[in-house]
Short mmCIF file of C-alpha atoms and ligand atoms in Angstrom, two decimals:
data_model
loop_
_atom_site.label_atom_id
_atom_site.label_comp_id
_atom_site.label_asym_id
_atom_site.label_seq_id
_atom_site.Cartn_x
_atom_site.Cartn_y
_atom_site.Cartn_z
CA MET S 130 128.38 404.99 -17.96
CA ASN S 131 129.75 408.20 -19.54
CA SER S 132 133.24 409.01 -18.34
CA LYS S 133 135.21 412.17 -19.08
CA ARG S 134 138.04 410.16 -20.62
CA PRO S 135 138.18 409.91 -24.44
CA LEU S 136 136.26 406.91 -25.69
CA VAL S 137 138.03 404.24 -27.75
CA PHE S 138 135.86 401.71 -29.54
CA VAL S 139 137.65 398.42 -30.21
CA SER S 140 135.88 396.40 -32.87
CA ALA S 141 136.65 392.95 -31.47
CA ALA S 142 138.62 391.36 -28.68
CA LEU S 143 142.33 391.86 -29.40
CA PRO S 144 144.93 389.24 -28.54
CA SER S 145 146.75 389.68 -25.24
CA ASP S 146 146.24 392.59 -22.89
CA TRP S 147 146.50 395.54 -25.24
CA VAL S 148 143.00 396.62 -24.36
CA LEU S 149 144.13 396.94 -20.74
CA ARG S 150 146.84 399.32 -21.88
CA LEU S 151 144.23 401.45 -23.61
CA ALA S 152 141.94 401.21 -20.60
CA SER S 153 144.65 402.66 -18.35
CA GLN S 154 144.12 406.01 -20.08
CA PHE S 155 140.83 405.89 -21.93
CA GLU S 156 137.32 404.61 -21.66
CA VAL S 157 137.25 401.48 -23.81
CA ILE S 158 134.23 399.72 -25.27
CA THR S 159 134.76 396.46 -27.16
CA GLY S 160 132.15 395.43 -29.72
CA GLU S 161 131.38 391.86 -30.68
CA ASP S 162 130.57 392.68 -34.26
CA GLY S 163 132.57 395.83 -34.99
CA VAL S 164 130.85 398.92 -36.31
CA ARG S 165 127.73 396.83 -36.97
CA SER S 166 127.26 396.12 -33.26
CA ALA S 167 124.62 397.61 -31.01
CA ALA S 168 127.48 398.65 -28.70
CA PHE S 169 128.89 400.85 -31.48
CA ALA S 170 125.52 402.39 -32.27
CA ALA S 171 124.97 403.17 -28.60
CA CYS S 172 128.17 405.19 -28.21
CA ARG S 173 129.06 406.37 -31.73
CA GLU S 174 128.62 410.07 -30.97
CA ARG S 175 131.27 409.92 -28.25
CA ILE S 176 133.90 407.76 -30.00
CA GLU S 177 137.27 409.49 -30.47
CA ALA S 178 139.27 406.50 -31.66
CA LEU S 179 138.18 403.41 -33.54
CA VAL S 180 140.35 400.30 -33.55
CA ALA S 181 138.95 398.77 -36.74
CA LEU S 182 139.18 395.42 -38.47
CA VAL S 183 139.16 394.62 -42.18
CA THR S 184 135.53 393.63 -41.72
CA ASP S 185 134.54 397.17 -40.64
CA HIS S 186 133.44 399.39 -43.50
CA VAL S 187 134.30 402.93 -42.57
CA ASN S 188 132.61 405.18 -45.09
CA ASP S 189 131.27 408.71 -45.20
CA ALA S 190 127.84 407.65 -43.93
CA LEU S 191 129.42 406.10 -40.85
CA LEU S 192 131.72 409.07 -40.31
CA ALA S 193 128.70 411.38 -40.38
CA THR S 194 127.51 409.63 -37.21
CA THR S 195 130.84 409.83 -35.34
CA PRO S 196 131.47 413.58 -34.98
CA ARG S 197 134.23 413.24 -32.38
CA LEU S 198 136.24 410.57 -34.20
CA ARG S 199 139.95 411.49 -34.56
CA ILE S 200 141.59 408.26 -35.63
CA VAL S 201 140.72 404.97 -37.31
CA ALA S 202 143.48 402.52 -36.39
CA ASN S 203 143.06 399.58 -38.75
CA VAL S 204 144.41 396.27 -37.45
CA ALA S 205 145.64 395.37 -40.94
CA VAL S 206 148.02 396.63 -43.55
CA GLY S 207 145.27 396.81 -46.22
CA VAL S 208 142.92 399.78 -45.86
CA ASP S 209 140.42 399.09 -48.65
CA ASN S 210 137.71 398.84 -45.97
CA ILE S 211 138.17 402.55 -45.23
CA ASP S 212 137.14 405.49 -47.39
CA LEU S 213 140.41 407.43 -47.08
CA ALA S 214 139.13 410.49 -48.90
CA ALA S 215 136.09 410.74 -46.62
CA CYS S 216 138.35 410.44 -43.57
CA ALA S 217 140.70 413.11 -44.93
CA LYS S 218 137.74 415.40 -45.63
CA ARG S 219 136.56 415.08 -42.05
CA GLY S 220 140.03 415.36 -40.53
CA VAL S 221 140.08 411.76 -39.30
CA LEU S 222 143.52 410.13 -39.30
CA VAL S 223 143.89 406.59 -40.62
CA THR S 224 146.65 404.21 -39.57
CA ASN S 225 147.52 400.64 -40.51
CA THR S 226 149.94 397.92 -39.38
CA PRO S 227 152.66 397.53 -42.02
CA ASP S 228 155.84 395.45 -41.70
CA VAL S 229 154.85 393.36 -38.69
CA LEU S 230 152.84 390.94 -40.84
CA THR S 231 154.99 390.92 -43.96
CA GLU S 232 156.88 387.69 -43.35
CA SER S 233 153.85 385.81 -41.96
CA THR S 234 151.76 386.68 -44.99
CA ALA S 235 154.60 385.65 -47.29
CA ASP S 236 154.86 382.35 -45.38
CA LEU S 237 151.18 381.71 -46.01
CA ALA S 238 151.41 382.66 -49.69
CA PHE S 239 154.27 380.24 -50.15
CA GLY S 240 152.43 377.59 -48.16
CA LEU S 241 149.39 377.97 -50.40
CA LEU S 242 151.59 377.77 -53.48
CA LEU S 243 153.13 374.51 -52.29
CA ALA S 244 149.82 373.09 -51.07
CA ALA S 245 148.00 373.92 -54.31
CA ALA S 246 150.76 372.91 -56.72
CA ARG S 247 151.58 369.67 -54.89
CA ARG S 248 147.95 368.84 -54.02
CA ILE S 249 148.65 368.63 -50.29
CA ALA S 250 145.17 369.58 -49.03
CA GLU S 251 143.50 367.38 -51.63
CA GLY S 252 145.78 364.50 -50.61
CA ASP S 253 144.94 365.03 -46.95
CA ARG S 254 141.21 364.82 -47.73
CA LEU S 255 141.78 361.69 -49.76
CA VAL S 256 143.78 359.93 -47.02
CA ARG S 257 141.17 360.80 -44.40
CA LYS S 258 138.39 359.24 -46.42
CA GLY S 259 140.36 356.03 -47.02
CA GLY S 260 141.26 356.83 -50.62
CA PHE S 261 144.99 356.10 -50.28
CA THR S 262 145.29 352.57 -51.54
CA GLY S 263 149.01 352.54 -52.32
CA TRP S 264 151.82 354.26 -54.24
CA THR S 265 151.63 354.18 -58.00
CA PRO S 266 153.79 356.08 -60.53
CA THR S 267 150.89 358.20 -61.71
CA PHE S 268 149.07 358.80 -58.44
CA MET S 269 148.27 362.45 -57.55
CA LEU S 270 150.74 364.09 -59.84
CA GLY S 271 151.05 367.79 -59.22
CA THR S 272 152.97 370.75 -60.54
CA ARG S 273 156.68 371.30 -59.81
CA VAL S 274 157.45 374.39 -57.71
CA HIS S 275 161.26 374.46 -57.43
CA GLY S 276 162.92 375.87 -60.49
CA ALA S 277 159.59 377.09 -61.95
CA THR S 278 158.82 380.66 -62.99
CA LEU S 279 156.94 382.69 -60.40
CA GLY S 280 155.14 385.88 -61.42
CA ILE S 281 154.50 388.35 -58.60
CA VAL S 282 151.82 391.00 -59.02
CA GLY S 283 153.00 393.88 -56.83
CA LEU S 284 156.56 393.69 -55.51
CA GLY S 285 155.94 395.69 -52.33
CA ARG S 286 156.86 394.49 -48.86
CA ILE S 287 154.96 391.20 -48.99
CA GLY S 288 155.71 390.56 -52.67
CA GLN S 289 159.42 391.00 -51.92
CA ALA S 290 159.21 388.60 -48.98
CA VAL S 291 157.64 386.03 -51.32
CA ALA S 292 160.43 386.65 -53.86
CA ARG S 293 163.04 385.92 -51.16
CA ARG S 294 161.35 382.61 -50.41
CA ALA S 295 161.17 381.81 -54.12
CA ARG S 296 164.93 382.27 -54.43
CA GLY S 297 165.39 379.47 -51.90
CA PHE S 298 163.40 377.28 -54.28
CA ARG S 299 165.60 378.38 -57.21
CA MET S 300 162.59 379.90 -58.92
CA ASN S 301 162.85 382.36 -61.77
CA VAL S 302 161.08 385.43 -60.35
CA LEU S 303 159.23 387.92 -62.55
CA TYR S 304 157.23 390.84 -61.25
CA THR S 305 154.86 393.43 -62.58
CA GLN S 306 153.59 396.67 -61.14
CA ARG S 307 153.27 400.28 -62.23
CA THR S 308 156.86 401.25 -61.45
CA LYS S 309 160.02 399.28 -62.07
CA LEU S 310 162.17 398.98 -58.93
CA SER S 311 165.81 399.99 -58.76
CA GLU S 312 168.35 397.59 -60.18
CA ASP S 313 169.83 397.13 -56.70
CA ILE S 314 166.52 395.84 -55.32
CA GLU S 315 165.92 393.73 -58.41
CA SER S 316 169.29 392.08 -58.21
CA ALA S 317 169.08 391.52 -54.43
CA LEU S 318 165.78 389.71 -55.03
CA GLY S 319 166.77 388.13 -58.33
CA ALA S 320 163.54 389.55 -59.78
CA THR S 321 162.93 390.68 -63.36
CA PHE S 322 160.44 393.41 -64.22
CA VAL S 323 157.80 392.70 -66.88
CA ALA S 324 155.89 395.83 -67.83
CA SER S 325 152.72 394.07 -68.97
CA LEU S 326 150.73 391.79 -66.68
CA ASP S 327 149.56 389.77 -69.67
CA ASP S 328 153.13 389.18 -70.81
CA MET S 329 154.05 388.02 -67.32
CA LEU S 330 151.05 385.67 -67.15
CA ALA S 331 152.05 384.11 -70.46
CA ARG S 332 155.44 383.20 -68.93
CA ALA S 333 154.64 382.32 -65.30
CA ASP S 334 154.06 378.78 -64.02
CA ALA S 335 152.75 380.26 -60.79
CA VAL S 336 151.38 383.71 -60.00
CA SER S 337 151.09 385.28 -56.56
CA ILE S 338 149.00 388.42 -56.03
CA HIS S 339 150.32 391.11 -53.67
CA CYS S 340 148.80 394.37 -54.87
CA PRO S 341 146.28 396.44 -52.90
CA LEU S 342 142.59 396.39 -53.79
CA THR S 343 141.72 399.61 -55.61
CA ALA S 344 139.27 400.59 -58.34
CA GLU S 345 141.98 399.61 -60.87
CA THR S 346 142.74 396.19 -59.38
CA ARG S 347 139.13 395.07 -58.77
CA HIS S 348 138.66 391.99 -60.97
CA LEU S 349 142.18 392.43 -62.35
CA PHE S 350 142.00 388.67 -62.75
CA SER S 351 138.89 388.69 -64.93
CA GLN S 352 137.69 385.81 -67.10
CA GLY S 353 139.71 387.14 -70.05
CA ARG S 354 142.88 387.54 -68.05
CA LEU S 355 142.61 384.14 -66.38
CA ALA S 356 142.21 382.65 -69.85
CA ARG S 357 145.58 384.17 -70.80
CA MET S 358 147.41 382.36 -67.98
CA LYS S 359 149.76 379.54 -68.86
CA HIS S 360 148.26 376.08 -69.22
CA GLY S 361 148.77 374.14 -65.97
CA SER S 362 149.69 377.23 -63.94
CA VAL S 363 148.85 377.97 -60.31
CA LEU S 364 147.31 381.15 -58.91
CA VAL S 365 147.75 382.29 -55.28
CA ASN S 366 145.84 385.17 -53.71
CA THR S 367 146.63 386.38 -50.20
CA ALA S 368 145.92 390.05 -51.01
CA ARG S 369 142.22 390.85 -51.37
CA GLY S 370 139.43 388.68 -52.74
CA PRO S 371 137.82 391.11 -55.19
CA ILE S 372 141.07 391.30 -57.20
CA VAL S 373 140.02 387.92 -58.64
CA ASP S 374 136.66 387.21 -60.27
CA GLU S 375 135.77 384.09 -58.26
CA ALA S 376 133.21 382.70 -60.71
CA ALA S 377 135.73 383.04 -63.55
CA LEU S 378 138.43 381.44 -61.39
CA ALA S 379 136.20 378.44 -60.65
CA SER S 380 135.69 378.00 -64.37
CA ALA S 381 139.45 378.37 -65.14
CA LEU S 382 140.10 375.66 -62.52
CA ALA S 383 137.44 373.35 -63.93
CA ASN S 384 138.14 373.87 -67.63
CA GLY S 385 141.69 375.22 -67.76
CA PRO S 386 144.08 376.81 -68.11
CA LEU S 387 144.72 376.68 -64.36
CA ALA S 388 145.95 373.51 -62.67
CA ALA S 389 145.33 374.79 -59.15
CA ALA S 390 144.84 377.81 -56.91
CA GLY S 391 145.45 378.75 -53.30
CA LEU S 392 143.23 381.42 -51.78
CA ASP S 393 143.24 383.15 -48.42
CA VAL S 394 140.82 385.93 -49.36
CA TYR S 395 137.41 386.05 -51.05
CA GLU S 396 135.15 388.44 -52.88
CA ALA S 397 132.40 388.49 -50.25
CA GLU S 398 134.04 387.21 -47.05
CA PRO S 399 133.23 385.14 -45.17
CA SER S 400 131.26 383.62 -48.10
CA VAL S 401 133.13 381.62 -50.69
CA HIS S 402 131.74 381.14 -54.19
CA HIS S 403 129.85 377.83 -54.27
CA ALA S 404 131.66 376.70 -57.41
CA LEU S 405 135.01 376.97 -55.61
CA LEU S 406 133.75 374.96 -52.64
CA SER S 407 133.13 371.96 -54.85
CA GLN S 408 136.44 372.26 -56.71
CA GLN S 409 139.20 369.86 -55.54
CA ASN S 410 142.10 371.77 -57.06
CA VAL S 411 141.78 374.89 -54.94
CA VAL S 412 143.12 375.26 -51.41
CA LEU S 413 140.85 377.51 -49.36
CA ALA S 414 142.26 379.23 -46.27
CA PRO S 415 140.10 381.43 -44.01
CA HIS S 416 141.95 384.80 -44.31
CA ILE S 417 144.81 383.76 -42.02
CA GLY S 418 147.73 385.46 -43.79
CA SER S 419 148.80 387.35 -40.68
CA ALA S 420 147.42 384.84 -38.21
CA ASP S 421 150.48 383.74 -36.34
CA ARG S 422 150.47 384.71 -32.67
CA THR S 423 153.50 386.98 -32.92
CA SER S 424 152.21 388.97 -35.87
CA ARG S 425 148.74 389.41 -34.44
CA GLU S 426 150.23 390.60 -31.13
CA ALA S 427 152.39 393.07 -33.02
CA MET S 428 149.44 394.29 -35.12
CA ALA S 429 147.36 394.90 -31.99
CA ALA S 430 150.28 396.67 -30.33
CA MET S 431 150.78 398.92 -33.33
CA ALA S 432 147.10 399.86 -33.55
CA VAL S 433 147.03 400.62 -29.82
CA ASP S 434 150.24 402.68 -30.05
CA ASN S 435 148.74 404.69 -32.90
CA VAL S 436 145.62 405.43 -30.86
CA MET S 437 147.60 406.36 -27.76
CA ARG S 438 149.83 408.70 -29.72
CA VAL S 439 147.04 410.47 -31.59
CA LEU S 440 144.80 410.89 -28.54
CA GLY S 441 147.91 412.09 -26.67
CA GLY S 442 148.51 414.79 -29.31
CA GLU S 443 151.44 413.08 -31.07
CA PRO S 444 151.71 412.02 -34.72
CA PRO S 445 150.83 408.36 -35.39
CA LEU S 446 153.50 405.75 -36.09
CA SER S 447 152.02 404.48 -39.33
CA PRO S 448 149.72 407.02 -40.98
CA VAL S 449 148.03 406.13 -44.26
CA GLU S 450 147.80 408.93 -46.78
CA SER S 451 144.65 409.49 -48.79
CA ARG S 452 145.39 408.33 -52.38
C1 DGY U 504 145.87 392.81 -43.76
O1 DGY U 504 146.70 393.14 -42.90
O2 DGY U 504 145.54 393.57 -44.66
C2 DGY U 504 145.34 391.45 -43.66
O3 DGY U 504 144.47 391.11 -44.65
C3 DGY U 504 144.76 391.19 -42.30
O4 DGY U 504 145.39 390.03 -41.93
#
């Protein structure tokens, strides 16, 4: 049924009743499979706002089929699924959901670090299959986390939240990114800038990735770079899968230098490289960095607020600029 109210396409069921809030002012269609769904294809010419997920690829070809689209409200902080330049060219605003998921994602990164370094998931599997036959001094030895050196790639919001957790574990925190932060921020976090990623990798016992996925960071952790990591070190990725070459990671886990890894994101989600699936020393989480109830509620609320504001003629709360 075509109504006169602006049409909002919501890519998947959102937690709570945020869709009802949208529906009080707009026509709302919810798709089961995002922009790939038949529901999207059936109404694309009328859509004025798209509440998108990280699994929706919003590119120029798609935008060419949505002439009335005014806003893409991504329910995520990362926007690598959206062609920002194409949106800017067509006058489509893009928004994301920063801040509300920072601490949850840092919790998960730290959880993966602990689980990978201390072999928690591997131990759980072993106990379940009856492999725990008693304490011995050399049984399931892992890598020490407290007091170790943590290298953070990208000390933005989430990287800083990880650094705060690391301080509680008395870790020595290094970070690398394009720009050195102010000394005030560095000393509040107890973090030391290292200009070169390779230099940081040579010093870090554990490395946590918190940079966005861009053309420059795709396969930043290539075979060569993984080979330069410290012997026995641990790699954690809660940012975006394609930043790490998964095949090379599987080999660095099997043959060194890595002792373990914790991953929440993958190169071709929801697929995971087969060589990682058979590797015991990697903890594999299903992209749940922001998946605590409170954060997901807040992300949905923020995306809905952005849509309501833009369709109501106001500026969005969290616009993303085209890089
Ligand atoms: C994000 O916000 O970018 C996450 O990956 C979604 O949880």
